[in-house]
Short mmCIF file of C-alpha atoms and ligand atoms in Angstrom, two decimals:
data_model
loop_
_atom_site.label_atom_id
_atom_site.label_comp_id
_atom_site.label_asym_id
_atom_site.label_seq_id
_atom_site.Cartn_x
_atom_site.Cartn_y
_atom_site.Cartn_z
CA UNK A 1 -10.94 -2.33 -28.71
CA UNK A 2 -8.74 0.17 -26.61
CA UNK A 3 -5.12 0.03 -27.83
CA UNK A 4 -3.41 2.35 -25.74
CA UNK A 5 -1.67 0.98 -22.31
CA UNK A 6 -3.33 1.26 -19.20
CA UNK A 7 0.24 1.08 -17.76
CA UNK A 8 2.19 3.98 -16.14
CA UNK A 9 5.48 3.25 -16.19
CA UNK A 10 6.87 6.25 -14.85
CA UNK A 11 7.94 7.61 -11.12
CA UNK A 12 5.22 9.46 -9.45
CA UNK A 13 2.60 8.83 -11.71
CA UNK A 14 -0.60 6.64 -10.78
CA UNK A 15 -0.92 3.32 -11.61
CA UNK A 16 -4.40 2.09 -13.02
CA UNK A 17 -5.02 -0.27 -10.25
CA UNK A 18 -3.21 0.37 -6.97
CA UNK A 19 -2.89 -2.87 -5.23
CA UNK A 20 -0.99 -3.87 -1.72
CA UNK A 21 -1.61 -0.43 0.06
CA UNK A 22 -4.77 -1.53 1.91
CA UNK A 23 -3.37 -1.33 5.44
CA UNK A 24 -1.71 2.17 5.03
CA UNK A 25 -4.77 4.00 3.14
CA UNK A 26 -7.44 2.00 5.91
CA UNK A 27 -5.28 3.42 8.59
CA UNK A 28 -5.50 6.84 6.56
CA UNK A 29 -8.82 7.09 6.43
CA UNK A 30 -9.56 5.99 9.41
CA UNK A 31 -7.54 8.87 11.02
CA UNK A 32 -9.31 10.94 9.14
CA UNK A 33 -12.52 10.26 10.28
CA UNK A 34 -11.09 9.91 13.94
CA UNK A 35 -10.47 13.14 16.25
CA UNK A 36 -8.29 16.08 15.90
CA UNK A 37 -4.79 15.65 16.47
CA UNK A 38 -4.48 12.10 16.79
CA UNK A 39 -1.65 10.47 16.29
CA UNK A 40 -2.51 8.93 13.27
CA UNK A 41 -3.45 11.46 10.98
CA UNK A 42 0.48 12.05 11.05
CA UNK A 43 2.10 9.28 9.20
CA UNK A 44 5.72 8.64 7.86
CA UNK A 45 5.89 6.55 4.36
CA UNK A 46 8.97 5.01 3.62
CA UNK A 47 10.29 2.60 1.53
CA UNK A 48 13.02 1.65 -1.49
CA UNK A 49 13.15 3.53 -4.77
CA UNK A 50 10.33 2.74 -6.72
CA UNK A 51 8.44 0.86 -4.02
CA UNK A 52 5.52 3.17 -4.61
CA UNK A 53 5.70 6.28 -2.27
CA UNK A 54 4.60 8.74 -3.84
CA UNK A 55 1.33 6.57 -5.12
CA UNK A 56 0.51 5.73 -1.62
CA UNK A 57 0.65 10.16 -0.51
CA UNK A 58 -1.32 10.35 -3.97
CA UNK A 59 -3.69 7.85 -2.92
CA UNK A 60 -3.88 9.36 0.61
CA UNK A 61 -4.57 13.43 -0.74
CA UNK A 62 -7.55 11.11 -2.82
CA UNK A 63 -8.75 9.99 0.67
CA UNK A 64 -8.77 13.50 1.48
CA UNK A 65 -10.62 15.31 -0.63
CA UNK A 66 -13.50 12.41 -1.09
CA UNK A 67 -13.96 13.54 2.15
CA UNK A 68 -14.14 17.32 1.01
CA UNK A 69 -10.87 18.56 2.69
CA UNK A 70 -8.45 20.56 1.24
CA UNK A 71 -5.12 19.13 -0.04
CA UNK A 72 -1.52 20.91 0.12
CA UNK A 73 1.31 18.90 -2.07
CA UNK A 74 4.35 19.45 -1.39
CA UNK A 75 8.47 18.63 -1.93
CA UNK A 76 10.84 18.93 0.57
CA UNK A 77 12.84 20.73 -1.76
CA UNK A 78 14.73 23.85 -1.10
CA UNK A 79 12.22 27.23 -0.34
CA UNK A 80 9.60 24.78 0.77
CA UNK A 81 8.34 26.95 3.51
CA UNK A 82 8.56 30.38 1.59
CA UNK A 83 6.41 28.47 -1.43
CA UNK A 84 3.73 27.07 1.48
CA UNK A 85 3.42 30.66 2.44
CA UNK A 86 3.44 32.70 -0.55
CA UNK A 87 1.77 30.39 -3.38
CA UNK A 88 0.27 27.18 -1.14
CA UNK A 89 -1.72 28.34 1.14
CA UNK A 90 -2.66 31.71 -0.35
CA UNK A 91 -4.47 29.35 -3.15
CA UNK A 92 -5.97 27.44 -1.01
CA UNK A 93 -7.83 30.96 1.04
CA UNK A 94 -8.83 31.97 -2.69
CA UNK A 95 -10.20 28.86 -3.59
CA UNK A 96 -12.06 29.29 -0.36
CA UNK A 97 -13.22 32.97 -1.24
CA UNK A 98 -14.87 31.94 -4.43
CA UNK A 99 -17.94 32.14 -4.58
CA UNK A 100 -19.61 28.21 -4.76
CA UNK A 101 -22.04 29.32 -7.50
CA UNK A 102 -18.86 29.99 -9.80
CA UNK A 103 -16.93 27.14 -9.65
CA UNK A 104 -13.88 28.15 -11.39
CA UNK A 105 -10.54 25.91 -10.87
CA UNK A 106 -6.99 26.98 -9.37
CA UNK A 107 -4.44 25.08 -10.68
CA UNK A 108 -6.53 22.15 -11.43
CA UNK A 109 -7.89 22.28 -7.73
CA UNK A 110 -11.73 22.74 -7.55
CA UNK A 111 -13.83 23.35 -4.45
CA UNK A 112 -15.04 20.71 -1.95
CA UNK A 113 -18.60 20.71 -2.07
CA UNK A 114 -19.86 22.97 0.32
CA UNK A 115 -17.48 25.32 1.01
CA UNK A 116 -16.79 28.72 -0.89
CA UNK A 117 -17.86 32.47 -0.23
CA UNK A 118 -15.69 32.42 2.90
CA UNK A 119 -14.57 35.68 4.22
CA UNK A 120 -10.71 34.78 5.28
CA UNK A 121 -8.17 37.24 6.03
CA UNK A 122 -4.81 35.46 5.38
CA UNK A 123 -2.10 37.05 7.03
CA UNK A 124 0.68 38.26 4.25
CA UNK A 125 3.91 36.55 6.56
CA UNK A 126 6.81 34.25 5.72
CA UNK A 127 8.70 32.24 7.88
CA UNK A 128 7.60 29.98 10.49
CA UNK A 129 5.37 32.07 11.99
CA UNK A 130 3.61 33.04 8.85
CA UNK A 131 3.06 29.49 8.23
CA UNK A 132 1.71 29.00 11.51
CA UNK A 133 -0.74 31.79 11.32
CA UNK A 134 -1.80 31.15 8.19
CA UNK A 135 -2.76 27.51 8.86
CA UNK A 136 -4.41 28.92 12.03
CA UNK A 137 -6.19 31.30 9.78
CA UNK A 138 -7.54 28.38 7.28
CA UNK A 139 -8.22 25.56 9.81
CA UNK A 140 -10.44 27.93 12.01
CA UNK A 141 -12.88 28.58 9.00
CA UNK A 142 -12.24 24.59 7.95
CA UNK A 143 -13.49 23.84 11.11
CA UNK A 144 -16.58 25.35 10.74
CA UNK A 145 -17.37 23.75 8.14
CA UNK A 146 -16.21 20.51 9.41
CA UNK A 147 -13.34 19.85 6.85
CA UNK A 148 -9.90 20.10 7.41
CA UNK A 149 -6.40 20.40 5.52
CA UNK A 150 -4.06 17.70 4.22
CA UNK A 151 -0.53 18.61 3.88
CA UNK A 152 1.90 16.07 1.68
CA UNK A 153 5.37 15.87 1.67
CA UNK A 154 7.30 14.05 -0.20
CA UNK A 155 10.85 13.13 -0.55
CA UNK A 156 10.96 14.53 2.91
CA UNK A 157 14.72 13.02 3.55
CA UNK A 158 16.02 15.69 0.95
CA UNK A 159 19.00 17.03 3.07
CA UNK A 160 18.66 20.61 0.98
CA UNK A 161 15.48 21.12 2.61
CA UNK A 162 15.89 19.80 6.48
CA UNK A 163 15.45 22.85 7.82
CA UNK A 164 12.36 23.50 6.72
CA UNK A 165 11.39 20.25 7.25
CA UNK A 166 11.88 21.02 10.56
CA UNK A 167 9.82 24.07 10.87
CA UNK A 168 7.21 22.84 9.05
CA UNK A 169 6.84 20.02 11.56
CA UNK A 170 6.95 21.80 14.69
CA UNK A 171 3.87 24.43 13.11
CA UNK A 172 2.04 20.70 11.99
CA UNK A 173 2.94 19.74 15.62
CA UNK A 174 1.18 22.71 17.34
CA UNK A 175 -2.40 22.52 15.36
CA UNK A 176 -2.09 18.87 16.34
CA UNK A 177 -1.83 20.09 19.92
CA UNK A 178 -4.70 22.92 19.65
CA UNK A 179 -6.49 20.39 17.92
CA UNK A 180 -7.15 21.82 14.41
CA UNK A 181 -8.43 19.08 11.77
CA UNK A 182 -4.75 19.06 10.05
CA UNK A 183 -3.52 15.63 8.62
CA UNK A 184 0.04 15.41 7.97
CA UNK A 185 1.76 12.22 5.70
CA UNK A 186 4.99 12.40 4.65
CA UNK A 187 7.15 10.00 2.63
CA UNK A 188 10.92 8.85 2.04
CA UNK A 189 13.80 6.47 1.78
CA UNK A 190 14.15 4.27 4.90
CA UNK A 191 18.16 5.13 5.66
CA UNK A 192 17.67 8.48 4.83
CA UNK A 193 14.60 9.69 6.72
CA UNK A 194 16.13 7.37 9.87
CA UNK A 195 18.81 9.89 9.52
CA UNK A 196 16.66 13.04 9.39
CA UNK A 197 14.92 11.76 12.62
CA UNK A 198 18.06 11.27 14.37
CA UNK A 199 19.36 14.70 13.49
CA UNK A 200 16.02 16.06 13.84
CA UNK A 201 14.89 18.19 16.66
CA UNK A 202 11.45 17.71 15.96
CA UNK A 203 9.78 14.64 18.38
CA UNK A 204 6.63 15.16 15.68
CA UNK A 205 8.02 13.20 12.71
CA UNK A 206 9.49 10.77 15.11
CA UNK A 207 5.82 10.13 16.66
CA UNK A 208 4.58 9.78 13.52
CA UNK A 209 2.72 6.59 12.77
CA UNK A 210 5.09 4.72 10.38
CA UNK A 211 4.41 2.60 7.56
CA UNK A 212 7.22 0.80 5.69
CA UNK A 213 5.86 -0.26 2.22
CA UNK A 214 7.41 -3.65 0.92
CA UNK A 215 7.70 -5.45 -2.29
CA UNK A 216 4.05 -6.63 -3.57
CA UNK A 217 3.21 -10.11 -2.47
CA UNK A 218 2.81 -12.25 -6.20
CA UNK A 219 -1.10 -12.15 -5.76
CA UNK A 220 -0.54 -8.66 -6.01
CA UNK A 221 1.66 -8.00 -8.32
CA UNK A 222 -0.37 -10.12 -10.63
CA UNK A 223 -3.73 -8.47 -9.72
CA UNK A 224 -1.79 -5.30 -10.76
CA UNK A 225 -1.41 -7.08 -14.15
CA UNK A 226 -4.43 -8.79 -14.95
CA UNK A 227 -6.93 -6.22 -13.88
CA UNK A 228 -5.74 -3.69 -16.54
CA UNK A 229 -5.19 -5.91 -19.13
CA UNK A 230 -8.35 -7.56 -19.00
CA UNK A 231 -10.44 -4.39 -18.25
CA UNK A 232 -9.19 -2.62 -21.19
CA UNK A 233 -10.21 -5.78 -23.24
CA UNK A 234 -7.76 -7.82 -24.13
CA UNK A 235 -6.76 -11.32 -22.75
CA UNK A 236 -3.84 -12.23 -20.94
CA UNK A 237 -3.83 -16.19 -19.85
CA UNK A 238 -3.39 -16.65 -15.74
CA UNK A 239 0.43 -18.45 -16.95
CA UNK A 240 2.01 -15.62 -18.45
CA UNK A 241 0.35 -12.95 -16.01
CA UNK A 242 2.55 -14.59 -13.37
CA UNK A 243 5.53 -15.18 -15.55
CA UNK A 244 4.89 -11.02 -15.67
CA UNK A 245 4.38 -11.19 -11.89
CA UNK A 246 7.38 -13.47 -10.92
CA UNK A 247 9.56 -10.78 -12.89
CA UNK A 248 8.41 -7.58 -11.70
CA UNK A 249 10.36 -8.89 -8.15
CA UNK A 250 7.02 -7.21 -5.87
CA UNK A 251 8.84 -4.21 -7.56
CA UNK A 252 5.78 -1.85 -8.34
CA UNK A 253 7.65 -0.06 -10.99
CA UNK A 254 8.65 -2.99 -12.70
CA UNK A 255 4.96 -4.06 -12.37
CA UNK A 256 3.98 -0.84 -14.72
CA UNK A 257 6.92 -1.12 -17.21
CA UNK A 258 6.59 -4.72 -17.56
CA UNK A 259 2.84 -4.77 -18.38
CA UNK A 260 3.67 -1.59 -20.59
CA UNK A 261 6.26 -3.55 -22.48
CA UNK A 262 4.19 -6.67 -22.72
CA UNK A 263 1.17 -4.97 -23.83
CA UNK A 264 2.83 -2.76 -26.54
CA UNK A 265 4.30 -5.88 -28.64
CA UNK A 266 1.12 -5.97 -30.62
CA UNK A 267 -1.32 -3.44 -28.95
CA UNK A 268 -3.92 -4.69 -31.72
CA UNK A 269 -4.21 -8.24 -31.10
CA UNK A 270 -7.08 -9.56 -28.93
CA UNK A 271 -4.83 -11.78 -26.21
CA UNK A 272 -1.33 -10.99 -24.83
CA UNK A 273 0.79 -14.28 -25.40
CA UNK A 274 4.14 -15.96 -23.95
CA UNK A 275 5.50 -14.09 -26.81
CA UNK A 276 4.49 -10.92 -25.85
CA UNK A 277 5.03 -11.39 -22.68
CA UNK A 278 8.94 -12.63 -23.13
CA UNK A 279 9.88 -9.94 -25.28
CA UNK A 280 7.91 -7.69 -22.93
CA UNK A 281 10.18 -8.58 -20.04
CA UNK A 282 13.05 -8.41 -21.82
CA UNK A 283 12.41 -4.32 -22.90
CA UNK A 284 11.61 -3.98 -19.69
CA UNK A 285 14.52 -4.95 -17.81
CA UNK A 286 16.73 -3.30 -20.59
CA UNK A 287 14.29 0.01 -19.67
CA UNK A 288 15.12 0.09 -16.05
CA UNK A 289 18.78 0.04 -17.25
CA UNK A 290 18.12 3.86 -18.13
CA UNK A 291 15.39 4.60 -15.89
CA UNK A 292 17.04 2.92 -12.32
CA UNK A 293 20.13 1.58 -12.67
CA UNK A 294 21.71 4.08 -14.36
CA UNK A 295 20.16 7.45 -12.49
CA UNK A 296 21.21 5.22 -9.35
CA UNK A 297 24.99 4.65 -10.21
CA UNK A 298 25.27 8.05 -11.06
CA UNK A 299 24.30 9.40 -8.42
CA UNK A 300 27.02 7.13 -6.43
CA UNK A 301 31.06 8.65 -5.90
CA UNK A 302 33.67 6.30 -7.48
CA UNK A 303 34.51 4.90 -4.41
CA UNK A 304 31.14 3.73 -4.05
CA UNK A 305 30.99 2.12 -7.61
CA UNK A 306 33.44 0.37 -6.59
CA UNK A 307 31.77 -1.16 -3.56
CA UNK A 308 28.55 -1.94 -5.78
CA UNK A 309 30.94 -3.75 -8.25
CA UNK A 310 32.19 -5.67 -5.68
CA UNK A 311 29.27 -6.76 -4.91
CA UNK A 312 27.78 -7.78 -8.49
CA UNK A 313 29.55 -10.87 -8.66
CA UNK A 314 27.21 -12.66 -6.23
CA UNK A 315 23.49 -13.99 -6.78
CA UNK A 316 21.52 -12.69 -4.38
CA UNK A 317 23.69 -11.14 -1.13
CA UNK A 318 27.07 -10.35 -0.64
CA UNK A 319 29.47 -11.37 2.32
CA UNK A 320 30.54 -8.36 4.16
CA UNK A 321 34.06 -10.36 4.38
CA UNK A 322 34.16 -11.23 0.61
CA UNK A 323 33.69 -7.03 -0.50
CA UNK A 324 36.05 -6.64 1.92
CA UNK A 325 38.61 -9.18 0.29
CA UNK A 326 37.79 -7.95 -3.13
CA UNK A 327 38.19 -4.54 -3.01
CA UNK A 328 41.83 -5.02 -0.72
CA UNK A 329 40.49 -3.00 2.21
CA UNK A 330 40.02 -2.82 6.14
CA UNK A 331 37.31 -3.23 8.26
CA UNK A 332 36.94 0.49 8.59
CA UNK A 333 37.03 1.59 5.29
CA UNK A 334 34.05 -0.97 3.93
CA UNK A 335 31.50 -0.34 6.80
CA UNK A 336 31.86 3.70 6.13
CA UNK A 337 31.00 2.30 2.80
CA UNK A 338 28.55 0.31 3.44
CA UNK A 339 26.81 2.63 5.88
CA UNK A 340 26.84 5.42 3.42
CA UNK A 341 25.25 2.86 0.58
CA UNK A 342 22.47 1.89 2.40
CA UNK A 343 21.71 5.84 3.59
CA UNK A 344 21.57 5.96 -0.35
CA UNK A 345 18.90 3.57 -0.50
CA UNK A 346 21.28 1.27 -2.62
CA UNK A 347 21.70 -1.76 -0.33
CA UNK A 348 20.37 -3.07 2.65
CA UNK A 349 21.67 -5.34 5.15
CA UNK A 350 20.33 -9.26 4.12
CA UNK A 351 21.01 -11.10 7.18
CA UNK A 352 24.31 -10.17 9.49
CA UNK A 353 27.26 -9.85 7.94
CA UNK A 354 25.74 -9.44 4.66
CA UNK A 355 24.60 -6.80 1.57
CA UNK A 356 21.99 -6.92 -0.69
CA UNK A 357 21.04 -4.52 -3.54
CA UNK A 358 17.32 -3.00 -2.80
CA UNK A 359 16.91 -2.09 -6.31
CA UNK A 360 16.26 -5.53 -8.80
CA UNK A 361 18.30 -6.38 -11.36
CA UNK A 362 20.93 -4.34 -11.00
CA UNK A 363 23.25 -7.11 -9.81
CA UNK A 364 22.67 -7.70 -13.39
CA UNK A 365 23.02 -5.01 -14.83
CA UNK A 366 26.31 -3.61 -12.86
CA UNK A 367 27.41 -7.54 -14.63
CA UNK A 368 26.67 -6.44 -18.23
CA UNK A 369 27.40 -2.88 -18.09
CA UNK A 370 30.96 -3.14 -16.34
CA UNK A 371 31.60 -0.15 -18.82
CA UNK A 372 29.24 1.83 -17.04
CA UNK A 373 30.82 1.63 -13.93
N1 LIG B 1 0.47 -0.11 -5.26
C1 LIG B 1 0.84 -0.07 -6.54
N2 LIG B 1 0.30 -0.91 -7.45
C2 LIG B 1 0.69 -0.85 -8.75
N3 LIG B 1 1.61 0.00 -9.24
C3 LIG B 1 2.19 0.85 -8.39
C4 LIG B 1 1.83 0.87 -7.01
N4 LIG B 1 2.57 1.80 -6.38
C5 LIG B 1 3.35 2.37 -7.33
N5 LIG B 1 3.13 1.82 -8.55
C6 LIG B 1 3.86 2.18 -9.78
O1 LIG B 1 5.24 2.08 -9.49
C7 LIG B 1 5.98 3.17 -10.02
C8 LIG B 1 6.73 3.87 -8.91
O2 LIG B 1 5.83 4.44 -7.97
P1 LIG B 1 6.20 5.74 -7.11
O3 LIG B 1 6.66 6.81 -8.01
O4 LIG B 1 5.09 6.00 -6.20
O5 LIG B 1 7.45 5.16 -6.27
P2 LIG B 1 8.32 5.92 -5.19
O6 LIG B 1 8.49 4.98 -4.06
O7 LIG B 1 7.73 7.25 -4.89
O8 LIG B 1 9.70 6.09 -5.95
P3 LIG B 1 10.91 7.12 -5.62
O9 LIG B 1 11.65 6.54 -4.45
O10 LIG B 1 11.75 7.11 -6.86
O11 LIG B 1 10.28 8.45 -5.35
C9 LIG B 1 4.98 4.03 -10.78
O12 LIG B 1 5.04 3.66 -12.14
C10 LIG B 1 3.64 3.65 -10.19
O13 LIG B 1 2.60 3.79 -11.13
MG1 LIG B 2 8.46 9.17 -5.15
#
């Protein structure tokens, strides 16, 4: 018997069953097999912290090369454009080069079947217009050979990098127009990428089919569960997979670290019980005190600590009148607040008039660790 956790209870990294993301990875696909330049094979991922982003652009680039295309990941981080044109793409045209019979790997990439051997002349350029040559360059032998290129981007709110953002999208947006098999899919946090379009020049990224991924509905969440558990053999009884379920919140990362937690109690025994399960959920709450709560506070001004505080007192939203009254200020002063929180992907409005946190249980944890704050 296997005792190691299927789980993956960390950002970024794949889960062993992806569940939920049908409608997003059929559209995908679909896009993919559909004509160049359509709108679809451009698509804009967002969603809260943790909600699984960076899975779905994973699972996407997977899409991809099943269907032998090539794959550029990338993070709009800053020098995004200079590392597309120096180190991204100039991969990609050796991998191309290489002979097929030799099959050696760059960076863990190897060859879609039935390409290789290519004579490409990549044009040495930076900037914008290196980019867009060089894409030109690789789609018109990709072409050929009926494949195209994915490009990735993720975090693409990050403010450091907007301006290549930017660039980047108008070069996507111009194969799109000459029709070159590109597909574009970038991901982010709601308030924040709202922003970028608004500041934006680029009409691309605001044509960009958008998908906004929500909590998992409970048959999920506990598909996510059971699946693992009982395909790496051990047992897990339908009761306590949806106590695990009803916990997680639809929260995919809670999902991972709760099954993690549940399954590690005793890794050797044949079924997981309620015992394993309780303790489980317990470590795993206490977990995403380091892993969410905390990396998300800190990242917050005092002021807006504050606000959060404020709000920690209630259940499950907060009255936009009641922070107000707690925290002894105007009007003006809590919706700058409030505005600037939910850009942060911290809260989101509930209803009218009201605030709740996007990220679970840290109502509870903003309770317990008022020293944190
Ligand atoms: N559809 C899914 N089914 C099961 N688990 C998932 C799913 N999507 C993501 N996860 C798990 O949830 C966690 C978070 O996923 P991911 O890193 O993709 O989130 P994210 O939205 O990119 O987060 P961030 O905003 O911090 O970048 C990971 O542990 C991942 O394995
Ligand atoms: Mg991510």
């Amino acid at each position: 018997m296997s005792a190691r956790s299927p789980f993956r209870p960390s950002f970024g990294s794949n889960p062993p069953l992806v569940v939920g993301r049908d409608a997003v990875l059929d559209e995908v696909a679909d896009a993919l097999d559909g004509p160049a330049g359509s709108a679809g094979r451009a698509a804009l991922i967002t969603g809260n912290r943790g909600i699984g982003k960076t899975v779905v652009l994973n699972e996407a680039e997977a899409l991809a090369r099943e269907r032998s295309w090539l794959v550029l990941s990338e993070t709009a981080t800053t020098g995004l454009l200079d590392r597309m044109t120096t180190d991204g793409l100039p991969e990609l045209a050796d991998l191309l080069r290489q002979s097929p019979a030799s099959r050696p790997r760059v960076s863990g990439i190897s060859l879609p079947a039935g390409l290789g051997g290519v004579e490409l002349d990549l044009p040495e350029e930076r900037g914008p217009g290196g980019l867009r040559r060089q894409l030109n360059a690789l789609t018109e032998v990709l072409d050929q050979h009926g494949t195209g290129i994915m490009i990735t981007l993720d975090e693409v709110h990050a403010r450091a990098a907007r301006d290549d953002v930017g660039q980047l999208a108008a070069v996507v947006q111009h194969a799109f127009r000459e029709e070159r098999p590109v597909a574009f899919a970038a991901a982010g946090l709601p308030a924040a990428v709202q922003d970028l379009l608004t500041a934006d020049v680029s009409t691309f990224l605001r044509r960009a089919r958008r998908f906004v991924l929500e909590p998992l509905s409970p048959v999920a969440a506990e598909e996510a569960l059971r699946v693992p558990i009982r395909e790496n053999g051990r047992e897990v009884a339908d009761a306590e997979v949806a106590t695990m379920a009803a916990a997680t919140q639809g929260y995919p990362y809670l999902v991972q670290v709760i099954g993690d937690r549940a399954w590690r109690q005793e890794p050797g025994a044949p079924t997981i019980t309620a015992d394993h399960v309780e303790r489980g959920v317990r470590e795993a709450i206490r977990e995403a005190g380091f892993a969410l709560h905390e990396p998300a506070v800190n990242d917050l001004s005092e002021t807006d600590r504050q606000f959060i505080a404020a709000m920690a007192a209630d259940r499950h939203e907060s009255a936009i009148s009641d922070i107000q009254q707690r925290l002894g200020r105007d009007h003006g002063y809590v919706s700058r607040y409030r505005s600037r929180l939910i850009v942060a992907g911290v809260v989101e409005p509930s209803r009218r008039g009201y605030l709740r946190f996007t990220i679970p249980y840290l109502a509870d944890f903003l309770r317990e660790r008022a020293d944190y704050l």
